[in-house]
Short mmCIF file of C-alpha atoms and ligand atoms in Angstrom, two decimals:
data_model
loop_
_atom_site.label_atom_id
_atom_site.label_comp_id
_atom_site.label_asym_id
_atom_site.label_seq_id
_atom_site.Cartn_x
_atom_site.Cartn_y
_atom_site.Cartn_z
CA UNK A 110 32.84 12.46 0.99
CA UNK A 111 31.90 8.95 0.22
CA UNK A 112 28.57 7.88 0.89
CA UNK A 113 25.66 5.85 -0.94
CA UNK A 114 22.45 7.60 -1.23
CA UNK A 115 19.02 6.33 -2.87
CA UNK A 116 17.90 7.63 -6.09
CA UNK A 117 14.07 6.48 -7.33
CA UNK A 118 13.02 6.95 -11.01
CA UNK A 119 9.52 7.49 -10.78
CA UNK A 120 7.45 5.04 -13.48
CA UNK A 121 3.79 5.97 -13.24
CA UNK A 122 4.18 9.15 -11.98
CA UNK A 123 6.04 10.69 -14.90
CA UNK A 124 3.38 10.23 -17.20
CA UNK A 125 1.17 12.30 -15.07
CA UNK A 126 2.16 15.65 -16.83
CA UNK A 127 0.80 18.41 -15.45
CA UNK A 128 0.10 16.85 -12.21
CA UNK A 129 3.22 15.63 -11.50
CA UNK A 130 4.76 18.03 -9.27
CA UNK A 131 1.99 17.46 -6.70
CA UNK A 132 1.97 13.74 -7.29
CA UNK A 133 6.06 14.08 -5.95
CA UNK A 134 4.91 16.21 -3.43
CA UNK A 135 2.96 13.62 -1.97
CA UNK A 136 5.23 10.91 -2.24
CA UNK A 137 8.25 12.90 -0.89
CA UNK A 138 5.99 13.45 2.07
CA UNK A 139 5.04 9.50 2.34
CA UNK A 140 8.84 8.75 2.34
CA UNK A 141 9.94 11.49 4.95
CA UNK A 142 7.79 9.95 6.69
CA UNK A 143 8.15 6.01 6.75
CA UNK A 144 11.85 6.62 6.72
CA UNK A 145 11.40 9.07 9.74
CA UNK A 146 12.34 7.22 12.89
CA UNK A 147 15.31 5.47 10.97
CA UNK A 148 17.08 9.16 11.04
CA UNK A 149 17.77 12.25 8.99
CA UNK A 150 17.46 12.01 5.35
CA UNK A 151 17.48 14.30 2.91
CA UNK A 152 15.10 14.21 -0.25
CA UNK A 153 16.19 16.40 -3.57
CA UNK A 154 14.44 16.31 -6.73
CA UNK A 155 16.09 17.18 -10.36
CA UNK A 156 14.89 16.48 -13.44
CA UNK A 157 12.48 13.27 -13.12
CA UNK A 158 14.70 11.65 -10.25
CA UNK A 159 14.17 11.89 -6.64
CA UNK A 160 17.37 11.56 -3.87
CA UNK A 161 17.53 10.28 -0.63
CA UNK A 162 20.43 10.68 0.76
CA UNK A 163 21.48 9.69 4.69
CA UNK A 164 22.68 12.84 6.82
CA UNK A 165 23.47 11.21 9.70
CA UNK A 166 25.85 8.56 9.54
CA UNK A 167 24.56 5.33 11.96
CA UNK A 168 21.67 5.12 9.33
CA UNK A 169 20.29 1.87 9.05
CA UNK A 170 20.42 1.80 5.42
CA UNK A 171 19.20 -1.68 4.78
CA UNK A 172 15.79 -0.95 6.61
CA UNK A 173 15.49 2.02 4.60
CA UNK A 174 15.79 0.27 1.46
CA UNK A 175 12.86 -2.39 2.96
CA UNK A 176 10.48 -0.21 3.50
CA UNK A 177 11.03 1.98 -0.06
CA UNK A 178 10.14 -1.12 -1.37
CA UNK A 179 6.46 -1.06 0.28
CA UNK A 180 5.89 3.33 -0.69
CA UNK A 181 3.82 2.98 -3.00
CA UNK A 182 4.51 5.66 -6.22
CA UNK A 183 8.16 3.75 -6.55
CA UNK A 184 8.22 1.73 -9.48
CA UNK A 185 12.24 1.12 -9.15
CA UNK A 186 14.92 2.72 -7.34
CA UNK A 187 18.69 2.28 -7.81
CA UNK A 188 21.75 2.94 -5.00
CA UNK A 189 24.33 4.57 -5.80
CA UNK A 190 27.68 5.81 -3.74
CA UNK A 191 28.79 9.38 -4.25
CA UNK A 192 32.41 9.63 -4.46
CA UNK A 193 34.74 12.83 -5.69
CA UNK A 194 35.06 13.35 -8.99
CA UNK A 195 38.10 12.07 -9.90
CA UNK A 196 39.04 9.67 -12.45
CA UNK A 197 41.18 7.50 -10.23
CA UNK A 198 39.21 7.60 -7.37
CA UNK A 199 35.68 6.71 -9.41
CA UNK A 200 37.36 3.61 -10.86
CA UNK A 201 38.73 2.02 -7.27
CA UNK A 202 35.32 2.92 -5.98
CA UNK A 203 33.38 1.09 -8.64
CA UNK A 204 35.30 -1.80 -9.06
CA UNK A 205 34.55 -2.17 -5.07
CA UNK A 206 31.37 -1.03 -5.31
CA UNK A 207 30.44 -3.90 -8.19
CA UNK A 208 32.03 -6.64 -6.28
CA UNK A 209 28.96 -8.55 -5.24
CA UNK A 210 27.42 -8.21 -9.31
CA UNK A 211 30.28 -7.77 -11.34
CA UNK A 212 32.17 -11.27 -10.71
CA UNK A 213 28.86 -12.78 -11.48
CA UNK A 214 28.25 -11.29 -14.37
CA UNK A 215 29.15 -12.28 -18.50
CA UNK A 216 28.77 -9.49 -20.17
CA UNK A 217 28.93 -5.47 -18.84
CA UNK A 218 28.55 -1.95 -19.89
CA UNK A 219 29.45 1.19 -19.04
CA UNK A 220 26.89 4.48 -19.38
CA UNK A 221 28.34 7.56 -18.36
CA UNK A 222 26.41 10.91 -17.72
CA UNK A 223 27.90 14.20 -17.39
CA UNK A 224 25.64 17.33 -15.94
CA UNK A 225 28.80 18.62 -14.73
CA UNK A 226 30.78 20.06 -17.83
CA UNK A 227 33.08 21.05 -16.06
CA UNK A 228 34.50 17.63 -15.78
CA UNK A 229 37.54 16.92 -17.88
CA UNK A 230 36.55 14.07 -19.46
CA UNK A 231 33.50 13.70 -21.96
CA UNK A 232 30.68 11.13 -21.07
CA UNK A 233 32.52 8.90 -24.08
CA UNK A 234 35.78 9.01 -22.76
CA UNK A 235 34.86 8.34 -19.16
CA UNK A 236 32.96 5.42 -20.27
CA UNK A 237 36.35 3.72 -21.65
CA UNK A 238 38.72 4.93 -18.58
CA UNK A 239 35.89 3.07 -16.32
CA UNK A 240 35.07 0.38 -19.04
CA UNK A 241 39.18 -0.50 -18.70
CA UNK A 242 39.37 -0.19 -14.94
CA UNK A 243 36.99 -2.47 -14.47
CA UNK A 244 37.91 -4.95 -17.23
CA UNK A 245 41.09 -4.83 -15.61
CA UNK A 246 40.06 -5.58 -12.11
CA UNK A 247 37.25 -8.66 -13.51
CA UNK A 248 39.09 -9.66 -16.67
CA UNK A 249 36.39 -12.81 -17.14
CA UNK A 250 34.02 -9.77 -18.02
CA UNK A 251 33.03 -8.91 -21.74
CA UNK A 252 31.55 -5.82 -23.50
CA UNK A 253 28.29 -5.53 -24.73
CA UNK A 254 26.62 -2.60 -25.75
CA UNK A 255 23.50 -3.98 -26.78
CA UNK A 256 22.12 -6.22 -24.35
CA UNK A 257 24.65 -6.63 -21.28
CA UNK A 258 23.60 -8.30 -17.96
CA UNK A 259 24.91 -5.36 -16.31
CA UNK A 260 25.11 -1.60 -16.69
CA UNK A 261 27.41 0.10 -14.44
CA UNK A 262 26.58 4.28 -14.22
CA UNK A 263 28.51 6.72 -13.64
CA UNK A 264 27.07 10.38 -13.60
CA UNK A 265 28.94 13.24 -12.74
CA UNK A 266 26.95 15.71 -11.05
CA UNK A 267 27.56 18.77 -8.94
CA UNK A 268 27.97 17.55 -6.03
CA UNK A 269 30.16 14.48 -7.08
CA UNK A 270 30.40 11.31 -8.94
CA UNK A 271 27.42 9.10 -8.53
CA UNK A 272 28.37 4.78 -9.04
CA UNK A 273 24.72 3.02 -9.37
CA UNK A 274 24.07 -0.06 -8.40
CA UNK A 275 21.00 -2.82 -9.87
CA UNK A 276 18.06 -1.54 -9.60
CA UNK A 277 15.22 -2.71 -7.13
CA UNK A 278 11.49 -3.39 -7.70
CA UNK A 279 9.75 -0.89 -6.11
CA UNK A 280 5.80 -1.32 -5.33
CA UNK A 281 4.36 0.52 -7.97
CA UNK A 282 1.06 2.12 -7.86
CA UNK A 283 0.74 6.08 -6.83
CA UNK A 284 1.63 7.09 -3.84
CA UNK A 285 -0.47 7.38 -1.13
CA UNK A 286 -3.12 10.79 -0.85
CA UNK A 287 -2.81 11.22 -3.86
CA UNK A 288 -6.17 9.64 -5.37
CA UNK A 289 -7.88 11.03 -2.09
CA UNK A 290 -9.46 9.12 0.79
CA UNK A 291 -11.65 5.81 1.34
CA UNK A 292 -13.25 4.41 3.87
CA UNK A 293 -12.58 0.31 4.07
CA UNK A 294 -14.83 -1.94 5.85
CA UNK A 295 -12.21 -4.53 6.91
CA UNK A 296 -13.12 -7.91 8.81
CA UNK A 297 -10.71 -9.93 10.04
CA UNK A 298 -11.04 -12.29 7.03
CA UNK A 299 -8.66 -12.85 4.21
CA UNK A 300 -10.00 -10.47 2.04
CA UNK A 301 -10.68 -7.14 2.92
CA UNK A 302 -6.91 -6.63 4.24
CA UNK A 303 -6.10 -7.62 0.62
CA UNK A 304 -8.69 -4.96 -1.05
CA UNK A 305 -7.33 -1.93 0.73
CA UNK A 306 -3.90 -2.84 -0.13
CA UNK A 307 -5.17 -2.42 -3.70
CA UNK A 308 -6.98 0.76 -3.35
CA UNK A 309 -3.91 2.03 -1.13
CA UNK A 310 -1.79 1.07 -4.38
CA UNK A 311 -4.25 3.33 -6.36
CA UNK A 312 -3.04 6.41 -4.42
CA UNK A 313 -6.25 6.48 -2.18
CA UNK A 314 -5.34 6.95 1.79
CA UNK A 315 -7.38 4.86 4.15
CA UNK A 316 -9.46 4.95 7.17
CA UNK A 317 -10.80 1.56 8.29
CA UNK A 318 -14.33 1.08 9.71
CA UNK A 319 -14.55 -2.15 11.53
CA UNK A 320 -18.30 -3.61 13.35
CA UNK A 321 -18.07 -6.06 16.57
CA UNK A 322 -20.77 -7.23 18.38
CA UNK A 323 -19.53 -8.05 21.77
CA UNK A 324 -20.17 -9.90 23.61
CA UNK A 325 -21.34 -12.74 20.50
CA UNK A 326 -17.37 -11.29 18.97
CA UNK A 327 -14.35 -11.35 21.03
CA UNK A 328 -11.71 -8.70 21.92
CA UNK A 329 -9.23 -11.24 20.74
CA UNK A 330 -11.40 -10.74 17.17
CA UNK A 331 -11.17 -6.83 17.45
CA UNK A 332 -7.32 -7.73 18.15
CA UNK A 333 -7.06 -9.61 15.14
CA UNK A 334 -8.16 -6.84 12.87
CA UNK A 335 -5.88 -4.19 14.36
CA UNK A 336 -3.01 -6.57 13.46
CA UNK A 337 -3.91 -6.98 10.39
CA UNK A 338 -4.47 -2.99 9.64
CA UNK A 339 -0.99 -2.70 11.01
CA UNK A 340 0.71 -5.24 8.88
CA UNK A 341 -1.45 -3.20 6.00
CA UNK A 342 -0.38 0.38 7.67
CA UNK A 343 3.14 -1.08 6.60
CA UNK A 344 1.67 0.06 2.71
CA UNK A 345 -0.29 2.12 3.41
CA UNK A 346 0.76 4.18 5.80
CA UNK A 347 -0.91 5.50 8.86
CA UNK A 348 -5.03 4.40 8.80
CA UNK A 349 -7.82 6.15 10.77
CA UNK A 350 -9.74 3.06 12.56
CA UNK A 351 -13.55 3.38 13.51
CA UNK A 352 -15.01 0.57 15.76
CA UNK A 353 -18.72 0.23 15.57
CA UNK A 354 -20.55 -1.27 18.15
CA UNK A 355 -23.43 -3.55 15.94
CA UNK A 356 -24.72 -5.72 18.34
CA UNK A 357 -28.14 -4.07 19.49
CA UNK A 358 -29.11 -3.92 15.66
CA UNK A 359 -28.12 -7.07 14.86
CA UNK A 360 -30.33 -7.99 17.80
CA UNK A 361 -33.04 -5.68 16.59
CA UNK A 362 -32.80 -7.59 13.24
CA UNK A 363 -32.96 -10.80 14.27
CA UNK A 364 -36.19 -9.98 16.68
CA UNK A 365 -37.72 -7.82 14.10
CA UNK A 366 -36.94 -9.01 10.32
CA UNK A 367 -37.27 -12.45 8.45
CA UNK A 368 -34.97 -14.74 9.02
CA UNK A 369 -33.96 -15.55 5.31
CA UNK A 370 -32.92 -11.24 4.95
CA UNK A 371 -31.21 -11.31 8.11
CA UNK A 372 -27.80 -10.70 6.00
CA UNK A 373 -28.75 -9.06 3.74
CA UNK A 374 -30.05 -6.39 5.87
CA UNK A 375 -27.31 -6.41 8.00
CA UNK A 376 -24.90 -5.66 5.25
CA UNK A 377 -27.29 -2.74 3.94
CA UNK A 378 -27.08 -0.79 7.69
CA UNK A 379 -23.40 -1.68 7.91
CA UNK A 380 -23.18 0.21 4.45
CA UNK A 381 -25.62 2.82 6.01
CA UNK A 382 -23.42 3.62 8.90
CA UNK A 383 -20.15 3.22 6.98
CA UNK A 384 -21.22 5.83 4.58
CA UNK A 385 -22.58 8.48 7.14
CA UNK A 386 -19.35 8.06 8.52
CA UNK A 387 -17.35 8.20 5.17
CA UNK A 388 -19.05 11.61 4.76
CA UNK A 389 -18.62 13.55 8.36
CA UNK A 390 -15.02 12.31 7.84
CA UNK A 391 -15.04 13.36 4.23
CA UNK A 392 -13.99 9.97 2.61
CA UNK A 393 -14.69 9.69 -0.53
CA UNK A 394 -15.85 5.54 -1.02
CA UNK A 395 -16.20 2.60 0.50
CA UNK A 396 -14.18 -0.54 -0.12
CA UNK A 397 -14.94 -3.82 0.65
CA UNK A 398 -13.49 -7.11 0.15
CA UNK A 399 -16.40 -8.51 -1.62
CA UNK A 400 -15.59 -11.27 -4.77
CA UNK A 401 -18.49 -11.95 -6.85
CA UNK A 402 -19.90 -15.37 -6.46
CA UNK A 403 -17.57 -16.48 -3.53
CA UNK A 404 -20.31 -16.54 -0.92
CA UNK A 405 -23.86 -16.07 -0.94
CA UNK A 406 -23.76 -12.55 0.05
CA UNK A 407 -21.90 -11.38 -2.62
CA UNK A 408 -24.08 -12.23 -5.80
CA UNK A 409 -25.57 -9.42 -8.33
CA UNK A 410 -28.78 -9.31 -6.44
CA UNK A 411 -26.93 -8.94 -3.00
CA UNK A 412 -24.79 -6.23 -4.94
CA UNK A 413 -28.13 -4.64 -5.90
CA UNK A 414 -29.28 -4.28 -2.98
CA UNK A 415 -26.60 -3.51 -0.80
CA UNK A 416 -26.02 -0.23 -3.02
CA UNK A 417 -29.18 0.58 -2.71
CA UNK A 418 -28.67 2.21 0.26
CA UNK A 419 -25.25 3.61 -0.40
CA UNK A 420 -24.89 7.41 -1.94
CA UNK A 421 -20.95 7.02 -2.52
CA UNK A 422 -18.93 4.44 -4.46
CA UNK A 423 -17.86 1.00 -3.17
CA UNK A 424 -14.85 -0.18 -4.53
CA UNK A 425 -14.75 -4.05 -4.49
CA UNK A 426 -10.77 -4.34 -6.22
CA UNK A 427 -11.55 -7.82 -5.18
CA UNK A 428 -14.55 -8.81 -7.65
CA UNK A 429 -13.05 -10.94 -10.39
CA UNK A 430 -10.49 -12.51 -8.55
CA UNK A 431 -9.94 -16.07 -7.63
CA UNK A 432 -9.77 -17.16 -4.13
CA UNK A 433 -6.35 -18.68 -4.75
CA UNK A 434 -4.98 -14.92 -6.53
CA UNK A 435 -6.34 -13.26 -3.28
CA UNK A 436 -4.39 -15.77 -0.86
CA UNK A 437 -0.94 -15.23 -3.11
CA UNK A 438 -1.29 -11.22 -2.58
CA UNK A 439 -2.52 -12.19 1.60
CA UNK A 440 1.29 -13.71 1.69
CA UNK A 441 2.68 -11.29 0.17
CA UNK A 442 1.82 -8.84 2.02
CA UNK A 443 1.62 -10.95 5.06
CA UNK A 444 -2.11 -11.11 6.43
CA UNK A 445 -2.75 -14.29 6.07
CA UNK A 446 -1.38 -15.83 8.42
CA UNK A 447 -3.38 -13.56 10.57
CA UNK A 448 -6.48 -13.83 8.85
CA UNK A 449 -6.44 -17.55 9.23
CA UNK A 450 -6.61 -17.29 13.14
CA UNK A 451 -10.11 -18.71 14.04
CA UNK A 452 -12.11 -15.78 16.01
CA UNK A 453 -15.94 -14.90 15.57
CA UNK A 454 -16.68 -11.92 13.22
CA UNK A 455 -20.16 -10.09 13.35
CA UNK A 456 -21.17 -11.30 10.36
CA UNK A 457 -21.25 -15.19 11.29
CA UNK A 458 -23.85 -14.26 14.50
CA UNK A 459 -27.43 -15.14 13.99
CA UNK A 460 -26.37 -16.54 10.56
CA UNK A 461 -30.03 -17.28 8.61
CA UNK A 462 -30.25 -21.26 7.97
CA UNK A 463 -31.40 -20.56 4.56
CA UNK A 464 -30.43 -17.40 2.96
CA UNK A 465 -32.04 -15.93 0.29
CA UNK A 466 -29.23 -15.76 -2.54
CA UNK A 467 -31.31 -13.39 -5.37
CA UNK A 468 -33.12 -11.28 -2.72
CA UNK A 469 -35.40 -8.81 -4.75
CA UNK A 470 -34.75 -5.17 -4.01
CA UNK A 471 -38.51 -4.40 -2.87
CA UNK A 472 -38.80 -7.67 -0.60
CA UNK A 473 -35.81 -6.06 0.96
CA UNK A 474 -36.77 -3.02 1.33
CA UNK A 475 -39.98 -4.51 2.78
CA UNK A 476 -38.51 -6.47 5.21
CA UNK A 477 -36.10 -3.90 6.46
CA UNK A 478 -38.94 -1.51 7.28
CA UNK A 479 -40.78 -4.04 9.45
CA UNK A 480 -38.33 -1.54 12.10
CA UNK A 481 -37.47 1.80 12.36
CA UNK A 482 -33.78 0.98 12.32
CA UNK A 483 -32.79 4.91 12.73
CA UNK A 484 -32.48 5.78 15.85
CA UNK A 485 -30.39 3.13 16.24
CA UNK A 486 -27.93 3.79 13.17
CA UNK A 487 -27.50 7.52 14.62
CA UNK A 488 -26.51 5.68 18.00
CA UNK A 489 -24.22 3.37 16.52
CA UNK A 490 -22.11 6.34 14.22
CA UNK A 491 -22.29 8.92 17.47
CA UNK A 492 -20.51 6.63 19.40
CA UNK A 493 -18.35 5.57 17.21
CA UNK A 494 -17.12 8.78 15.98
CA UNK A 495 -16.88 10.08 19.50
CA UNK A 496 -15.49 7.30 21.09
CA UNK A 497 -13.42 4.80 19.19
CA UNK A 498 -11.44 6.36 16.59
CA UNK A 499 -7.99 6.18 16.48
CA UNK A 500 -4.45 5.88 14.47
CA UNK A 501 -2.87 2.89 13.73
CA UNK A 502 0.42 2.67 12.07
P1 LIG B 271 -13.33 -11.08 4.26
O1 LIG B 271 -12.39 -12.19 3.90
O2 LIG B 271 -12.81 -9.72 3.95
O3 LIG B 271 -13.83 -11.24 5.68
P2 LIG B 271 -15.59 -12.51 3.37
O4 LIG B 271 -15.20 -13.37 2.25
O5 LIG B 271 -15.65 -13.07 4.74
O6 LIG B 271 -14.60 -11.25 3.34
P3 LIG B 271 -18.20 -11.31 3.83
O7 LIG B 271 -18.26 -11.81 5.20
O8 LIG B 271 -19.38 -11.47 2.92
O9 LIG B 271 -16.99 -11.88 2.97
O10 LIG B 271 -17.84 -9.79 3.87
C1 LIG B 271 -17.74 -9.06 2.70
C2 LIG B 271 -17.07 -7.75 2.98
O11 LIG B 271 -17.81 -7.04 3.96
C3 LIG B 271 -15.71 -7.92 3.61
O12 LIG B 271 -14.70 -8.13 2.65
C4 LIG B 271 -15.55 -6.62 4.33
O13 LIG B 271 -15.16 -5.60 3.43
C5 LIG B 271 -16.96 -6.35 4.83
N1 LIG B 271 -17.11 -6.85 6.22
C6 LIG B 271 -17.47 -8.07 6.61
N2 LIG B 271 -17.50 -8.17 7.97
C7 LIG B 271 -17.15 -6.96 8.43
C8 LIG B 271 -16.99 -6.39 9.74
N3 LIG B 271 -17.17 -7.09 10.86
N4 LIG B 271 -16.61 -5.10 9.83
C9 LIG B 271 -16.41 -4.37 8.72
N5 LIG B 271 -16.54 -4.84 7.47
C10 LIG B 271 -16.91 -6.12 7.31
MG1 LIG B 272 -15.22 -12.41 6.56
#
């Protein structure tokens, strides 16, 4: 009968109203299937709590609880072991159950639930039999009802008595699918691994559309980014990666456009391609990992006219932070250390000496139709559709 099982709270998602039965839909799905190769679990809903509960028993339990922690849509969750319901038995099994907390621990108190009413004892009176059981077993322990460093719970519930332990931080956010789908355009820099962990967070599921321009960029470079979508993929969940092959436009730039636009168009038929992509695939924006001001690509009049020639929404999560706030989030979620490694990206080929830093929309424009860049776009998202997509998780 005994067995611990996981029970998540959900803190953004209850406020949803209305939606929330398809928000829990999608996040029930998201942990079936991160917990999926650990072994069988079984997820129940009832009122606004969600259980997970091991059916096999070799679970790994403690890798389960690792990656709940990265789903986003949890705010907290709480273990808890199910024993019978039976006073006796429910105070031996929490005074074990408590003995990592409880001896550290001043002050204590004991919440009981009963959905069961069936139970002989009433919530109040099941709080004191616990309340002394487990005064008896950690007499250093005093009561307090108003602000105690622990609460031990005890609900009693169809199925059996439920012990929780402390709760654990979950990742917040939504869960994943549930805002819709995005396209990121991730380098193998610092900061675009960072941005679509945000817009993950924000319940958006993610493809990633990455440009190399062999042979000036590296396999090792294209390496480098898959790495760092599958350290992401550990958030996000499974992404969708598109490899464009840039380098005869960046060549037909660099032969055919001024010098001091050469980036600035560049980023404008990256956007181009990205977005006819985003909309065959049916994503719904792009996200870069653009932060105003931080290099001389990314001012207002870069910004300008870089959406120029996009017909969705960018999301730039990134735009008012701080190098150093992007770096702590990198760690955290444990790019950086990848992102650091020193390969090539498209971007730094044929860099302009002197680029123009408020380019003005009609120059351009001008300067981009000194070629017929089309036929070569259409190349670029053909192949790259039919050739280079696939899953990484
Ligand atoms: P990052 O740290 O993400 O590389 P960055 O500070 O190097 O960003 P830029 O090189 O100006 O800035 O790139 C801005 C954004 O453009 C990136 O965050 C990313 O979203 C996108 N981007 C840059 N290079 C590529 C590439 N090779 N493939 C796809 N997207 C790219
Ligand atoms: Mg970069």
């Amino acid at each position: 009968m005994k067995k611990e099982v996981i029970m998540i709270k959900n803190g953004e998602i209850a406020l949803k109203g209305l939606n929330r039965k398809s928000f829990e839909d999608v996040l029930a799905k998201n942990i079936k299937w991160r917990l999926k190769d650990l072994g069988k679990f079984q997820i129940t809903r009832a009122q606004s709590t969600m259980y997970i509960e091991p059916m096999e028993d070799e679970i790994d339990f403690e890798e389960a609880i690792e990656r709940l922690k990265k789903i986003f849509g949890i705010a907290a969750f709480t273990c808890a072991l199910v024993v019978e319901k039976e006073m006796s038995i429910i105070g031996q099994e929490a005074i074990a159950y408590m003995k990592d907390i409880l001896p550290n621990a001043r002050t204590f108190k004991v919440a009981a639930k009963r959905s069961d009413k069936k139970f002989p004892l009433t919530s109040p009176q099941l709080q004191q039999e616990l309340g002394a059981a487990l005064f008896q077993a950690y007499p250093h322990l005093k009561v307090d009802v108003h602000h105690p460093e622990v609460t031990v719970t005890v609900e009693i519930r169809d199925f059996g008595a439920y012990i929780h332990a402390e709760q654990i931080l979950g990742a917040g956010g939504m869960p994943v699918g549930s805002s819709g789908k995005a396209l990121v355009m991730i380098s193998g820099g610092i900061d675009s691994p960072v941005a679509a962990y945000m817009m993950a967070k924000r319940g958006l599921q993610l493809h990633a559309i990455h440009f190399v321009s062999p042979p000036y960029t590296s396999d090792r470079a294209l390496q480098k980014v898959e790495t760092l979508c599958e350290k992401v993929s550990e958030y996000t969940g499974r992404i969708q990666f598109y490899c464009v092959p840039f380098t005869d436009i960046q060549v037909a730039i660099r032969d055919h456009c001024p010098e001091e636009f050469f980036t600035i168009i560049m980023r404008r038929l990256m956007i181009e391609i990205a977005v006819r992509i985003a909309q065959k695939q049916e994503l719904g924006a792009l996200i870069t990992g653009e932060s105003l001001g931080q290099v001389a690509s990314q001012t207002i009049g870069a910004i300008v006219a870089t959406d120029d020639v996009c017909s969705i929404p960018i999301f730039r999560p990134l735009i008012g932070m701080d190098k150093n706030e992007i770096v702590e989030i990198a760690r955290k979620i444990d790019t950086f250390e990848t992102s650091i490694l020193p390969y090539e990206d498209c971007c730094t080929v044929f860099t302009p000496k002197h680029p123009k830093t408020k380019p003005i929309l009609q120059q351009v424009r001008d300067a981009q139709a000194a070629f017929d860049f089309e036929p070569l776009i259409q190349q670029a998202v053909e192949h790259t559709i039919q050739k280079t997509i696939r899953s990484i998780s």
